[in-house]
Tab-separated table of C-alpha atoms in Angstrom:
chain	number	residue	atom	x	y	z
A	1	UNK	CA	-18.138	-5.599	-11.536
A	2	UNK	CA	-15.573	-4.024	-13.811
A	3	UNK	CA	-18.169	-3.868	-16.585
A	4	UNK	CA	-20.285	-1.440	-14.623
A	5	UNK	CA	-20.370	1.676	-16.764
A	6	UNK	CA	-19.067	4.946	-15.386
A	7	UNK	CA	-18.119	8.087	-17.192
A	8	UNK	CA	-14.535	9.245	-17.598
A	9	UNK	CA	-15.442	12.563	-16.038
A	10	UNK	CA	-17.066	10.940	-13.025
A	11	UNK	CA	-14.002	8.815	-12.393
A	12	UNK	CA	-11.615	11.757	-12.859
A	13	UNK	CA	-13.524	13.809	-10.301
A	14	UNK	CA	-13.613	10.899	-7.893
A	15	UNK	CA	-9.912	10.108	-8.324
A	16	UNK	CA	-8.959	13.767	-7.887
A	17	UNK	CA	-11.108	14.183	-4.793
A	18	UNK	CA	-9.781	11.012	-3.186
A	19	UNK	CA	-6.202	12.023	-3.954
A	20	UNK	CA	-6.704	15.406	-2.277
A	21	UNK	CA	-8.564	14.086	0.762
A	22	UNK	CA	-6.305	11.142	1.522
A	23	UNK	CA	-3.136	13.176	0.936
A	24	UNK	CA	-4.477	15.901	3.249
A	25	UNK	CA	-5.276	13.469	6.030
A	26	UNK	CA	-2.249	11.231	5.682
A	27	UNK	CA	0.173	14.191	5.684
A	28	UNK	CA	-1.340	15.397	8.942
A	29	UNK	CA	-1.239	11.902	10.453
A	30	UNK	CA	2.423	11.717	9.462
A	31	UNK	CA	3.194	15.104	11.043
A	32	UNK	CA	1.448	14.228	14.326
A	33	UNK	CA	3.179	10.873	14.401
A	34	UNK	CA	6.611	12.452	13.936
A	35	UNK	CA	5.955	14.943	16.744
A	36	UNK	CA	4.708	12.226	19.051
A	37	UNK	CA	7.691	9.880	18.738
A	38	UNK	CA	10.425	12.500	18.385
A	39	UNK	CA	11.442	12.208	22.073
A	40	UNK	CA	12.206	8.512	21.552
A	41	UNK	CA	14.648	8.983	18.706
A	42	UNK	CA	12.534	6.830	16.405
A	43	UNK	CA	11.263	7.556	12.937
A	44	UNK	CA	7.767	6.640	11.756
A	45	UNK	CA	8.875	3.444	10.026
A	46	UNK	CA	10.728	2.246	13.113
A	47	UNK	CA	7.809	3.010	15.394
A	48	UNK	CA	5.418	1.371	12.960
A	49	UNK	CA	7.525	-1.800	13.049
A	50	UNK	CA	7.507	-1.791	16.875
A	51	UNK	CA	3.731	-1.298	16.795
A	52	UNK	CA	3.177	-4.172	14.380
A	53	UNK	CA	5.517	-6.488	16.310
A	54	UNK	CA	3.783	-5.541	19.550
A	55	UNK	CA	0.355	-6.383	18.215
A	56	UNK	CA	1.240	-9.418	16.150
A	57	UNK	CA	3.285	-12.084	17.822
A	58	UNK	CA	5.790	-13.773	15.554
A	59	UNK	CA	5.267	-11.438	12.627
A	60	UNK	CA	7.355	-11.880	9.484
A	61	UNK	CA	9.149	-9.097	7.638
A	62	UNK	CA	6.772	-9.549	4.727
A	63	UNK	CA	3.771	-9.045	7.006
A	64	UNK	CA	5.439	-5.961	8.493
A	65	UNK	CA	5.975	-4.705	4.968
A	66	UNK	CA	2.362	-5.351	4.054
A	67	UNK	CA	0.693	-3.868	7.114
A	68	UNK	CA	3.207	-1.039	7.352
A	69	UNK	CA	2.891	-0.318	3.626
A	70	UNK	CA	6.620	-0.079	3.201
A	71	UNK	CA	8.930	-1.891	0.824
A	72	UNK	CA	10.235	-5.212	2.089
A	73	UNK	CA	13.734	-3.726	2.012
A	74	UNK	CA	12.580	-0.755	4.119
A	75	UNK	CA	10.934	-3.089	6.614
A	76	UNK	CA	14.084	-5.206	6.725
A	77	UNK	CA	16.554	-2.327	7.031
A	78	UNK	CA	14.677	-0.551	9.809
A	79	UNK	CA	14.156	-3.835	11.641
A	80	UNK	CA	17.920	-4.321	11.468
A	81	UNK	CA	18.434	-0.861	12.953
A	82	UNK	CA	16.007	-1.668	15.749
A	83	UNK	CA	17.895	-4.899	16.359
A	84	UNK	CA	21.139	-2.947	16.705
A	85	UNK	CA	19.444	-0.831	19.363
A	86	UNK	CA	18.337	-3.979	21.162
A	87	UNK	CA	14.644	-3.270	20.624
A	88	UNK	CA	13.784	-6.278	18.464
A	89	UNK	CA	15.174	-9.737	17.786
A	90	UNK	CA	15.266	-11.073	14.226
A	91	UNK	CA	15.111	-14.803	13.671
A	92	UNK	CA	14.465	-17.536	11.151
A	93	UNK	CA	12.345	-20.599	11.638
A	94	UNK	CA	13.909	-24.014	11.409
A	95	UNK	CA	11.360	-25.154	8.850
A	96	UNK	CA	11.345	-21.912	6.843
A	97	UNK	CA	14.721	-20.394	6.164
A	98	UNK	CA	13.427	-17.820	3.711
A	99	UNK	CA	11.342	-15.674	6.043
A	100	UNK	CA	12.707	-13.450	8.777
A	101	UNK	CA	10.611	-12.910	11.876
A	102	UNK	CA	10.566	-9.850	14.115
A	103	UNK	CA	9.963	-10.054	17.822
A	104	UNK	CA	10.136	-7.324	20.446
A	105	UNK	CA	12.764	-7.624	23.156
A	106	UNK	CA	11.714	-6.669	26.699
A	107	UNK	CA	13.370	-3.315	26.129
A	108	UNK	CA	11.505	-2.835	22.841
A	109	UNK	CA	8.219	-3.731	24.477
A	110	UNK	CA	8.831	-1.284	27.323
A	111	UNK	CA	9.801	1.502	24.979
A	112	UNK	CA	6.745	0.887	22.807
A	113	UNK	CA	4.409	0.886	25.816
A	114	UNK	CA	6.023	4.099	26.991
A	115	UNK	CA	5.327	5.768	23.622
A	116	UNK	CA	1.709	4.628	23.766
A	117	UNK	CA	1.272	5.934	27.292
A	118	UNK	CA	2.624	9.275	26.170
A	119	UNK	CA	0.237	9.452	23.210
A	120	UNK	CA	-1.999	12.408	23.939
A	121	UNK	CA	-5.266	12.294	21.960
A	122	UNK	CA	-5.638	16.025	22.480
A	123	UNK	CA	-2.514	16.528	20.399
A	124	UNK	CA	-3.790	14.193	17.696
A	125	UNK	CA	-5.177	16.370	14.908
A	126	UNK	CA	-7.323	13.624	13.419
A	127	UNK	CA	-8.978	12.867	16.753
A	128	UNK	CA	-9.578	16.578	17.381
A	129	UNK	CA	-10.863	17.140	13.852
A	130	UNK	CA	-13.303	14.244	14.266
A	131	UNK	CA	-14.907	15.406	17.506
A	132	UNK	CA	-17.754	17.246	15.801
A	133	UNK	CA	-18.584	14.085	13.842
A	134	UNK	CA	-18.397	12.142	17.093
A	135	UNK	CA	-20.849	14.526	18.767
A	136	UNK	CA	-23.296	14.102	15.916
A	137	UNK	CA	-23.028	10.347	15.582
A	138	UNK	CA	-22.240	9.331	19.164
A	139	UNK	CA	-19.079	7.576	17.993
A	140	UNK	CA	-16.047	8.295	15.876
A	141	UNK	CA	-16.880	7.573	12.222
A	142	UNK	CA	-16.448	3.973	11.128
A	143	UNK	CA	-15.304	4.620	7.552
A	144	UNK	CA	-16.582	1.288	6.325
A	145	UNK	CA	-16.317	2.422	2.704
A	146	UNK	CA	-12.653	3.295	3.155
A	147	UNK	CA	-12.160	-0.128	4.683
A	148	UNK	CA	-13.843	-1.748	1.679
A	149	UNK	CA	-11.533	0.124	-0.687
A	150	UNK	CA	-8.459	-0.854	1.327
A	151	UNK	CA	-9.663	-4.452	1.344
A	152	UNK	CA	-10.027	-4.373	-2.451
A	153	UNK	CA	-6.547	-2.862	-2.781
A	154	UNK	CA	-4.605	-4.937	-0.276
A	155	UNK	CA	-6.705	-8.043	0.203
A	156	UNK	CA	-8.799	-9.397	3.040
A	157	UNK	CA	-5.720	-10.402	5.024
A	158	UNK	CA	-4.661	-6.769	5.302
A	159	UNK	CA	-7.954	-5.957	7.015
A	160	UNK	CA	-7.605	-9.106	9.077
A	161	UNK	CA	-4.137	-8.056	10.326
A	162	UNK	CA	-5.477	-4.541	10.964
A	163	UNK	CA	-8.373	-5.869	13.007
A	164	UNK	CA	-6.074	-8.155	14.973
A	165	UNK	CA	-3.923	-5.175	15.884
A	166	UNK	CA	-6.976	-3.019	16.695
A	167	UNK	CA	-8.374	-5.698	18.986
A	168	UNK	CA	-5.076	-5.622	20.883
A	169	UNK	CA	-5.462	-1.866	21.360
A	170	UNK	CA	-8.692	-2.714	23.147
A	171	UNK	CA	-6.603	-4.238	25.909
A	172	UNK	CA	-4.692	-1.992	28.230
A	173	UNK	CA	-1.181	-0.813	27.510
B	1	UNK	CA	-17.222	20.332	21.282
B	2	UNK	CA	-13.793	19.653	22.700
B	3	UNK	CA	-15.338	18.860	26.061
B	4	UNK	CA	-17.207	15.912	24.669
B	5	UNK	CA	-15.867	12.975	26.613
B	6	UNK	CA	-14.215	10.102	24.828
B	7	UNK	CA	-12.040	7.363	26.206
B	8	UNK	CA	-8.315	7.152	25.608
B	9	UNK	CA	-8.740	3.663	24.223
B	10	UNK	CA	-11.451	4.718	21.803
B	11	UNK	CA	-9.305	7.533	20.467
B	12	UNK	CA	-6.221	5.309	20.186
B	13	UNK	CA	-8.150	2.770	18.140
B	14	UNK	CA	-9.613	5.483	15.965
B	15	UNK	CA	-6.252	7.198	15.419
B	16	UNK	CA	-4.562	3.876	14.602
B	17	UNK	CA	-7.275	2.827	12.184
B	18	UNK	CA	-7.276	6.177	10.392
B	19	UNK	CA	-3.479	6.128	10.160
B	20	UNK	CA	-3.551	2.679	8.564
B	21	UNK	CA	-6.415	3.371	6.180
B	22	UNK	CA	-5.270	6.759	4.937
B	23	UNK	CA	-1.661	5.614	4.585
B	24	UNK	CA	-2.823	2.565	2.628
B	25	UNK	CA	-4.920	4.615	0.244
B	26	UNK	CA	-2.571	7.568	-0.144
B	27	UNK	CA	0.425	5.308	-0.891
B	28	UNK	CA	-1.546	3.633	-3.666
B	29	UNK	CA	-2.740	6.995	-5.032
B	30	UNK	CA	0.890	8.122	-5.058
B	31	UNK	CA	2.034	4.995	-6.905
B	32	UNK	CA	-0.669	5.285	-9.565
B	33	UNK	CA	0.062	8.954	-9.987
B	34	UNK	CA	3.794	8.321	-10.501
B	35	UNK	CA	3.055	5.648	-13.120
B	36	UNK	CA	0.608	7.858	-14.930
B	37	UNK	CA	2.883	10.902	-15.327
B	38	UNK	CA	6.170	9.076	-15.784
B	39	UNK	CA	6.073	9.491	-19.611
B	40	UNK	CA	5.989	13.284	-19.174
B	41	UNK	CA	9.135	13.530	-17.101
B	42	UNK	CA	7.240	15.163	-14.249
B	43	UNK	CA	7.152	14.275	-10.596
B	44	UNK	CA	3.989	14.317	-8.506
B	45	UNK	CA	4.671	17.742	-7.016
B	46	UNK	CA	5.269	19.254	-10.439
B	47	UNK	CA	2.136	17.689	-11.882
B	48	UNK	CA	0.142	18.766	-8.860
B	49	UNK	CA	1.281	22.368	-9.394
B	50	UNK	CA	0.239	22.208	-13.075
B	51	UNK	CA	-3.125	20.773	-12.014
B	52	UNK	CA	-3.726	23.497	-9.446
B	53	UNK	CA	-2.649	26.254	-11.842
B	54	UNK	CA	-4.885	24.784	-14.542
B	55	UNK	CA	-7.919	24.763	-12.319
B	56	UNK	CA	-7.330	27.998	-10.452
B	57	UNK	CA	-6.546	31.044	-12.524
B	58	UNK	CA	-4.050	33.383	-10.959
B	59	UNK	CA	-3.158	31.110	-8.069
B	60	UNK	CA	-0.505	32.192	-5.572
B	61	UNK	CA	2.370	30.022	-4.361
B	62	UNK	CA	0.814	29.976	-0.909
B	63	UNK	CA	-2.466	28.645	-2.324
B	64	UNK	CA	-0.503	26.022	-4.310
B	65	UNK	CA	1.234	25.070	-1.091
B	66	UNK	CA	-2.049	24.827	0.758
B	67	UNK	CA	-4.046	22.846	-1.793
B	68	UNK	CA	-1.040	20.732	-2.789
B	69	UNK	CA	-0.163	20.084	0.857
B	70	UNK	CA	3.486	20.825	0.277
B	71	UNK	CA	5.801	23.252	2.015
B	72	UNK	CA	5.836	26.748	0.561
B	73	UNK	CA	9.497	26.198	-0.336
B	74	UNK	CA	8.629	22.954	-2.168
B	75	UNK	CA	5.828	24.705	-4.062
B	76	UNK	CA	8.187	27.543	-4.938
B	77	UNK	CA	11.144	25.387	-5.986
B	78	UNK	CA	9.126	23.080	-8.217
B	79	UNK	CA	7.301	26.055	-9.736
B	80	UNK	CA	10.723	27.488	-10.557
B	81	UNK	CA	11.696	24.216	-12.245
B	82	UNK	CA	8.484	24.274	-14.256
B	83	UNK	CA	9.254	27.872	-15.243
B	84	UNK	CA	12.688	26.798	-16.509
B	85	UNK	CA	10.935	24.213	-18.691
B	86	UNK	CA	8.620	26.916	-20.029
B	87	UNK	CA	5.512	25.307	-18.533
B	88	UNK	CA	4.518	28.073	-16.102
B	89	UNK	CA	5.111	31.785	-15.710
B	90	UNK	CA	5.796	33.245	-12.259
B	91	UNK	CA	4.850	36.838	-11.578
B	92	UNK	CA	4.214	39.398	-8.881
B	93	UNK	CA	1.316	41.778	-8.693
B	94	UNK	CA	1.954	45.498	-8.770
B	95	UNK	CA	-0.039	46.028	-5.572
B	96	UNK	CA	1.322	42.962	-3.742
B	97	UNK	CA	5.021	42.398	-4.065
B	98	UNK	CA	5.137	39.688	-1.433
B	99	UNK	CA	3.138	36.991	-3.200
B	100	UNK	CA	4.268	35.101	-6.275
B	101	UNK	CA	1.626	33.906	-8.710
B	102	UNK	CA	1.774	30.876	-10.960
B	103	UNK	CA	0.171	30.773	-14.376
B	104	UNK	CA	0.351	28.081	-17.033
B	105	UNK	CA	1.986	28.952	-20.332
B	106	UNK	CA	0.318	27.634	-23.510
B	107	UNK	CA	2.860	24.847	-23.522
B	108	UNK	CA	2.123	24.019	-19.865
B	109	UNK	CA	-1.605	23.990	-20.537
B	110	UNK	CA	-1.166	21.687	-23.539
B	111	UNK	CA	1.069	19.318	-21.618
B	112	UNK	CA	-1.345	19.213	-18.693
B	113	UNK	CA	-4.332	18.522	-20.962
B	114	UNK	CA	-2.323	15.760	-22.654
B	115	UNK	CA	-1.647	14.106	-19.288
B	116	UNK	CA	-5.344	14.289	-18.424
B	117	UNK	CA	-6.360	12.789	-21.733
B	118	UNK	CA	-3.972	9.951	-21.132
B	119	UNK	CA	-5.358	9.278	-17.657
B	120	UNK	CA	-6.879	5.836	-17.853
B	121	UNK	CA	-9.424	5.182	-15.090
B	122	UNK	CA	-8.975	1.455	-15.621
B	123	UNK	CA	-5.385	1.847	-14.452
B	124	UNK	CA	-6.451	3.877	-11.419
B	125	UNK	CA	-6.451	1.533	-8.443
B	126	UNK	CA	-8.747	3.698	-6.340
B	127	UNK	CA	-11.364	3.889	-9.081
B	128	UNK	CA	-11.148	0.124	-9.663
B	129	UNK	CA	-11.254	-0.610	-5.935
B	130	UNK	CA	-14.377	1.549	-5.582
B	131	UNK	CA	-16.441	-0.087	-8.309
B	132	UNK	CA	-18.176	-2.531	-6.001
B	133	UNK	CA	-19.215	0.384	-3.771
B	134	UNK	CA	-20.415	2.206	-6.876
B	135	UNK	CA	-22.528	-0.798	-7.921
B	136	UNK	CA	-24.147	-0.887	-4.514
B	137	UNK	CA	-24.759	2.824	-4.144
B	138	UNK	CA	-25.238	3.875	-7.762
B	139	UNK	CA	-22.427	6.415	-7.407
B	140	UNK	CA	-18.868	6.561	-6.203
B	141	UNK	CA	-18.852	7.177	-2.436
B	142	UNK	CA	-19.049	10.817	-1.386
B	143	UNK	CA	-16.890	10.598	1.754
B	144	UNK	CA	-18.595	13.537	3.391
B	145	UNK	CA	-17.098	12.630	6.769
B	146	UNK	CA	-13.583	12.687	5.335
B	147	UNK	CA	-14.393	16.064	3.850
B	148	UNK	CA	-15.573	17.320	7.249
B	149	UNK	CA	-12.320	16.177	8.850
B	150	UNK	CA	-10.253	17.824	6.120
B	151	UNK	CA	-12.278	20.998	6.556
B	152	UNK	CA	-11.586	20.960	10.294
B	153	UNK	CA	-7.887	20.390	9.639
B	154	UNK	CA	-7.261	22.798	6.785
B	155	UNK	CA	-10.146	25.246	6.978
B	156	UNK	CA	-13.189	25.944	4.839
B	157	UNK	CA	-11.113	27.612	2.135
B	158	UNK	CA	-9.263	24.353	1.458
B	159	UNK	CA	-12.591	22.679	0.657
B	160	UNK	CA	-13.605	25.740	-1.332
B	161	UNK	CA	-10.434	25.556	-3.469
B	162	UNK	CA	-10.957	21.800	-3.852
B	163	UNK	CA	-14.544	22.285	-5.012
B	164	UNK	CA	-13.498	24.991	-7.441
B	165	UNK	CA	-10.977	22.617	-8.992
B	166	UNK	CA	-13.490	19.741	-9.022
B	167	UNK	CA	-16.082	21.890	-10.782
B	168	UNK	CA	-13.498	22.571	-13.492
B	169	UNK	CA	-13.039	18.831	-13.983
B	170	UNK	CA	-16.720	18.763	-14.794
B	171	UNK	CA	-15.898	20.642	-17.975
B	172	UNK	CA	-14.169	18.888	-20.802
B	173	UNK	CA	-10.421	18.672	-21.110
């Protein structure tokens, strides 16, 4: 696969384009996310940890770090802060003292559900900016190629964790 | 277009998936970029400003801010730092005192070209992670839907500036 020939120029153009497009979209996602959770006195990392713990029962800090794409220390430190606020419980397993597991408390679960209920798709720039594509195709775009690239970068288990959390969204909050 | 009906659940899933995918890719782009330009004592914002000024003659700070997706103050402050290092020249136009324009000096141009010549696609994770898609399709993916979303978010002139810079990549460094 790696022996497939491609020109330097072709790869520079592709890399530059992908950098611009993903930066553009991610920065807007980040901005929307901050606006959305501001009333709850949470930052994006903290909310992301709540989200991951909500969707994945008995998740470890290293899984949070992987799915949240944050350093293990970031995942750990923000989980600690959430624990101080009584929103999560951190624990170790008897047979595995090395890993720390994150679990929502009832209060954490309620707060998370509240944030999700307050999420207004009309205020979500990415949803709004995708409506013309949705009209054309009948659905929001699938972005299978992006998924393939993310799978190559982060491994099949990243996509697996993502799909597990997406399938939970399919149930009601 | 906005009246098109879509379910809350559908939009939540879509927003969550896009957040995860674009964060995953952008964070890796960012990491590669940092590695690549580390030897030149530049940060990503500074290199991005050099790149934009290289590709767009007589670019204004507000265009740098727009294409670089950084605050105007960030664009201005890093341009100032680059000016102190003799890599860019900042100027005003006689007929427009409000805007500041950024132009590469010879030294800035040489340094930028050097960084581009040192860019090794084999070390670029996004390029590597896209090779299987390239084998299947004969080309790197086009991501037209991403482009449509970015156009909706940032306007047609963002895509226009992007295409102008991409067409410059098509020439030799």
